[in-house]
C-alpha cells in the first residue's frame, strides 16, 4: 500500500490513478485501467503474511481502510482486486457487504471487481467456506466478484463449465451475469 495514513494513501492513490488512466477524458494508447488492490483489509493481517486473516473494528474499517479506496473510486479507478484473506471471519471473495453493498451500491462503482490469483479455488481448499468448486464459483460471483483470475488452474474451461452449470441451474441469476458482463465490457471499451 501507500502507507498507513489514509489521507496520504488517498492523495498518492489519486495521482497514480491519474497517471495510469489519464486526466479523466477518453483514454488513449498511452494509458491503462487502474486496479485498486486489495479491497479491503489486506494490509491488516495479524501475521503480516500474504492471504491471512485480519480483524478490523468497524470504526477503523471506515476511517482507515475503506477511505482510500473510496477516494480511488471517486478518482475514477476502473477495477478493484479483491482481498485474498478474510476480514472479520469473512473471506474477501464472498463478502457481499463489502463488494456489492458498499463498493457497488453505496459508492456507485461501475467498473469491475476481479479476484486475485486462484482465489475461487481457495474458497474451498483454504477458507473451507465452499463445499465444491461449483459452490465456490457461485458464492464468489454472487457476492460481487465480476471476473475470476485463474479460477481453476490450469484449465480455464472447467470454470466456464461451472459457470454454465450455475446459470443453467439458476444458482447465478441472468441479471447478475449481465451486470458482470456490462462492467467488464464498459472497462474494455474505455
GROMACS .gro file of C-alpha atoms in nm:
model
  190
    1UNK     CA    1   0.000   0.000   0.000
    2UNK     CA    2   0.098   0.363   0.006
    3UNK     CA    3   0.127   0.382   0.382
    4UNK     CA    4  -0.078   0.377   0.698
    5UNK     CA    5  -0.211   0.731   0.677
    6UNK     CA    6  -0.544   0.732   0.491
    7UNK     CA    7  -0.505   1.091   0.369
    8UNK     CA    8  -0.158   1.027   0.227
    9UNK     CA    9  -0.269   0.698   0.069
   10UNK     CA   10  -0.571   0.874  -0.081
   11UNK     CA   11  -0.371   1.162  -0.230
   12UNK     CA   12  -0.098   0.937  -0.367
   13UNK     CA   13  -0.361   0.696  -0.496
   14UNK     CA   14  -0.539   0.972  -0.690
   15UNK     CA   15  -0.208   1.070  -0.852
   16UNK     CA   16  -0.133   0.711  -0.951
   17UNK     CA   17  -0.482   0.664  -1.096
   18UNK     CA   18  -0.441   0.983  -1.300
   19UNK     CA   19  -0.101   0.860  -1.420
   20UNK     CA   20  -0.244   0.525  -1.527
   21UNK     CA   21  -0.572   0.641  -1.675
   22UNK     CA   22  -0.502   0.997  -1.783
   23UNK     CA   23  -0.685   1.313  -1.695
   24UNK     CA   24  -1.037   1.171  -1.699
   25UNK     CA   25  -1.110   1.225  -2.066
   26UNK     CA   26  -1.109   0.941  -2.316
   27UNK     CA   27  -0.822   0.703  -2.253
   28UNK     CA   28  -0.562   0.679  -2.529
   29UNK     CA   29  -0.298   0.422  -2.617
   30UNK     CA   30  -0.055   0.563  -2.358
   31UNK     CA   31  -0.283   0.486  -2.063
   32UNK     CA   32  -0.435   0.181  -1.897
   33UNK     CA   33  -0.702   0.099  -1.641
   34UNK     CA   34  -0.603   0.135  -1.276
   35UNK     CA   35  -0.667  -0.151  -1.035
   36UNK     CA   36  -0.706  -0.079  -0.663
   37UNK     CA   37  -0.559  -0.362  -0.459
   38UNK     CA   38  -0.651  -0.543  -0.237
   39UNK     CA   39  -1.004  -0.450  -0.143
   40UNK     CA   40  -1.009  -0.432   0.164
   41UNK     CA   41  -0.806  -0.504   0.479
   42UNK     CA   42  -0.526  -0.696   0.309
   43UNK     CA   43  -0.261  -0.490   0.485
   44UNK     CA   44  -0.404  -0.556   0.832
   45UNK     CA   45  -0.342  -0.928   0.873
   46UNK     CA   46  -0.237  -1.038   1.220
   47UNK     CA   47   0.055  -1.241   1.091
   48UNK     CA   48   0.177  -0.983   0.840
   49UNK     CA   49   0.181  -1.262   0.583
   50UNK     CA   50   0.011  -1.289   0.247
   51UNK     CA   51  -0.352  -1.408   0.237
   52UNK     CA   52  -0.404  -1.434   0.612
   53UNK     CA   53  -0.692  -1.318   0.834
   54UNK     CA   54  -0.748  -0.966   0.963
   55UNK     CA   55  -0.980  -0.844   1.234
   56UNK     CA   56  -1.078  -0.481   1.187
   57UNK     CA   57  -1.330  -0.300   1.408
   58UNK     CA   58  -1.593  -0.113   1.203
   59UNK     CA   59  -1.466   0.229   1.317
   60UNK     CA   60  -1.117   0.154   1.182
   61UNK     CA   61  -1.256  -0.012   0.871
   62UNK     CA   62  -1.441   0.310   0.784
   63UNK     CA   63  -1.173   0.559   0.889
   64UNK     CA   64  -0.853   0.383   0.789
   65UNK     CA   65  -0.912   0.106   0.538
   66UNK     CA   66  -1.215   0.195   0.326
   67UNK     CA   67  -1.144   0.569   0.299
   68UNK     CA   68  -0.853   0.549   0.049
   69UNK     CA   69  -1.044   0.300  -0.166
   70UNK     CA   70  -1.344   0.532  -0.174
   71UNK     CA   71  -1.123   0.819  -0.287
   72UNK     CA   72  -0.975   0.593  -0.554
   73UNK     CA   73  -1.322   0.507  -0.683
   74UNK     CA   74  -1.417   0.875  -0.683
   75UNK     CA   75  -1.096   0.944  -0.880
   76UNK     CA   76  -1.221   0.704  -1.146
   77UNK     CA   77  -1.033   0.379  -1.087
   78UNK     CA   78  -1.183   0.123  -1.323
   79UNK     CA   79  -1.104  -0.203  -1.147
   80UNK     CA   80  -1.065  -0.340  -0.796
   81UNK     CA   81  -0.885  -0.658  -0.695
   82UNK     CA   82  -1.038  -0.843  -0.402
   83UNK     CA   83  -0.851  -0.921  -0.078
   84UNK     CA   84  -0.732  -1.284  -0.075
   85UNK     CA   85  -0.762  -1.317   0.300
   86UNK     CA   86  -1.062  -1.286   0.523
   87UNK     CA   87  -1.170  -0.988   0.727
   88UNK     CA   88  -1.361  -1.044   1.049
   89UNK     CA   89  -1.412  -1.408   0.955
   90UNK     CA   90  -1.549  -1.349   0.602
   91UNK     CA   91  -1.327  -1.426   0.301
   92UNK     CA   92  -1.298  -1.123   0.074
   93UNK     CA   93  -1.429  -1.313  -0.226
   94UNK     CA   94  -1.764  -1.388  -0.064
   95UNK     CA   95  -1.807  -1.063   0.124
   96UNK     CA   96  -2.134  -0.941  -0.029
   97UNK     CA   97  -2.149  -0.649   0.212
   98UNK     CA   98  -1.816  -0.501   0.104
   99UNK     CA   99  -1.824  -0.596  -0.265
  100UNK     CA  100  -2.184  -0.525  -0.353
  101UNK     CA  101  -2.345  -0.316  -0.080
  102UNK     CA  102  -2.052  -0.081  -0.015
  103UNK     CA  103  -1.837  -0.078  -0.331
  104UNK     CA  104  -2.104  -0.103  -0.598
  105UNK     CA  105  -2.427   0.018  -0.441
  106UNK     CA  106  -2.318   0.278  -0.185
  107UNK     CA  107  -2.016   0.417  -0.372
  108UNK     CA  108  -2.156   0.374  -0.724
  109UNK     CA  109  -1.853   0.185  -0.859
  110UNK     CA  110  -1.930   0.088  -1.219
  111UNK     CA  111  -1.601  -0.084  -1.301
  112UNK     CA  112  -1.536  -0.450  -1.226
  113UNK     CA  113  -1.409  -0.647  -0.928
  114UNK     CA  114  -1.152  -0.915  -1.012
  115UNK     CA  115  -1.037  -1.198  -0.790
  116UNK     CA  116  -0.677  -1.246  -0.701
  117UNK     CA  117  -0.485  -1.549  -0.827
  118UNK     CA  118  -0.679  -1.876  -0.781
  119UNK     CA  119  -0.890  -1.734  -0.501
  120UNK     CA  120  -1.209  -1.912  -0.605
  121UNK     CA  121  -1.017  -2.237  -0.551
  122UNK     CA  122  -0.914  -2.111  -0.206
  123UNK     CA  123  -1.278  -2.070  -0.102
  124UNK     CA  124  -1.295  -2.450  -0.099
  125UNK     CA  125  -0.937  -2.555  -0.021
  126UNK     CA  126  -0.819  -2.290   0.227
  127UNK     CA  127  -1.111  -2.093   0.367
  128UNK     CA  128  -1.335  -2.401   0.371
  129UNK     CA  129  -1.650  -2.197   0.307
  130UNK     CA  130  -1.741  -2.374  -0.019
  131UNK     CA  131  -1.833  -2.740  -0.048
  132UNK     CA  132  -1.714  -2.776  -0.408
  133UNK     CA  133  -1.562  -2.579  -0.696
  134UNK     CA  134  -1.917  -2.510  -0.818
  135UNK     CA  135  -2.019  -2.377  -0.477
  136UNK     CA  136  -1.707  -2.156  -0.471
  137UNK     CA  137  -1.786  -2.007  -0.812
  138UNK     CA  138  -2.147  -1.942  -0.715
  139UNK     CA  139  -2.062  -1.784  -0.380
  140UNK     CA  140  -1.784  -1.564  -0.518
  141UNK     CA  141  -1.975  -1.449  -0.823
  142UNK     CA  142  -2.297  -1.381  -0.630
  143UNK     CA  143  -2.104  -1.183  -0.369
  144UNK     CA  144  -1.989  -0.942  -0.638
  145UNK     CA  145  -1.670  -1.073  -0.799
  146UNK     CA  146  -1.715  -0.997  -1.169
  147UNK     CA  147  -1.404  -1.164  -1.311
  148UNK     CA  148  -1.205  -1.455  -1.172
  149UNK     CA  149  -0.831  -1.458  -1.234
  150UNK     CA  150  -0.730  -1.818  -1.292
  151UNK     CA  151  -1.030  -1.969  -1.116
  152UNK     CA  152  -0.944  -2.337  -1.161
  153UNK     CA  153  -0.585  -2.354  -1.287
  154UNK     CA  154  -0.464  -2.499  -1.507
  155UNK     CA  155  -0.788  -2.544  -1.702
  156UNK     CA  156  -0.999  -2.234  -1.750
  157UNK     CA  157  -1.254  -2.449  -1.934
  158UNK     CA  158  -1.352  -2.605  -1.601
  159UNK     CA  159  -1.451  -2.258  -1.478
  160UNK     CA  160  -1.652  -2.194  -1.794
  161UNK     CA  161  -1.831  -2.526  -1.747
  162UNK     CA  162  -1.902  -2.445  -1.381
  163UNK     CA  163  -2.040  -2.101  -1.475
  164UNK     CA  164  -2.264  -2.258  -1.740
  165UNK     CA  165  -2.385  -2.515  -1.489
  166UNK     CA  166  -2.451  -2.249  -1.224
  167UNK     CA  167  -2.650  -2.038  -1.469
  168UNK     CA  168  -2.849  -2.331  -1.609
  169UNK     CA  169  -2.932  -2.444  -1.254
  170UNK     CA  170  -3.028  -2.084  -1.165
  171UNK     CA  171  -2.764  -2.066  -0.893
  172UNK     CA  172  -2.646  -1.743  -1.060
  173UNK     CA  173  -2.913  -1.514  -1.199
  174UNK     CA  174  -2.911  -1.382  -1.552
  175UNK     CA  175  -2.925  -1.032  -1.403
  176UNK     CA  176  -2.606  -1.089  -1.202
  177UNK     CA  177  -2.430  -1.234  -1.507
  178UNK     CA  178  -2.537  -0.941  -1.724
  179UNK     CA  179  -2.419  -0.696  -1.458
  180UNK     CA  180  -2.071  -0.853  -1.454
  181UNK     CA  181  -2.052  -0.863  -1.833
  182UNK     CA  182  -2.159  -0.498  -1.861
  183UNK     CA  183  -1.894  -0.394  -1.610
  184UNK     CA  184  -1.616  -0.580  -1.791
  185UNK     CA  185  -1.720  -0.455  -2.135
  186UNK     CA  186  -1.750  -0.095  -2.006
  187UNK     CA  187  -1.388  -0.105  -1.891
  188UNK     CA  188  -1.267  -0.275  -2.209
  189UNK     CA  189  -1.445  -0.018  -2.424
  190UNK     CA  190  -1.287   0.267  -2.229
   0.00000   0.00000   0.00000
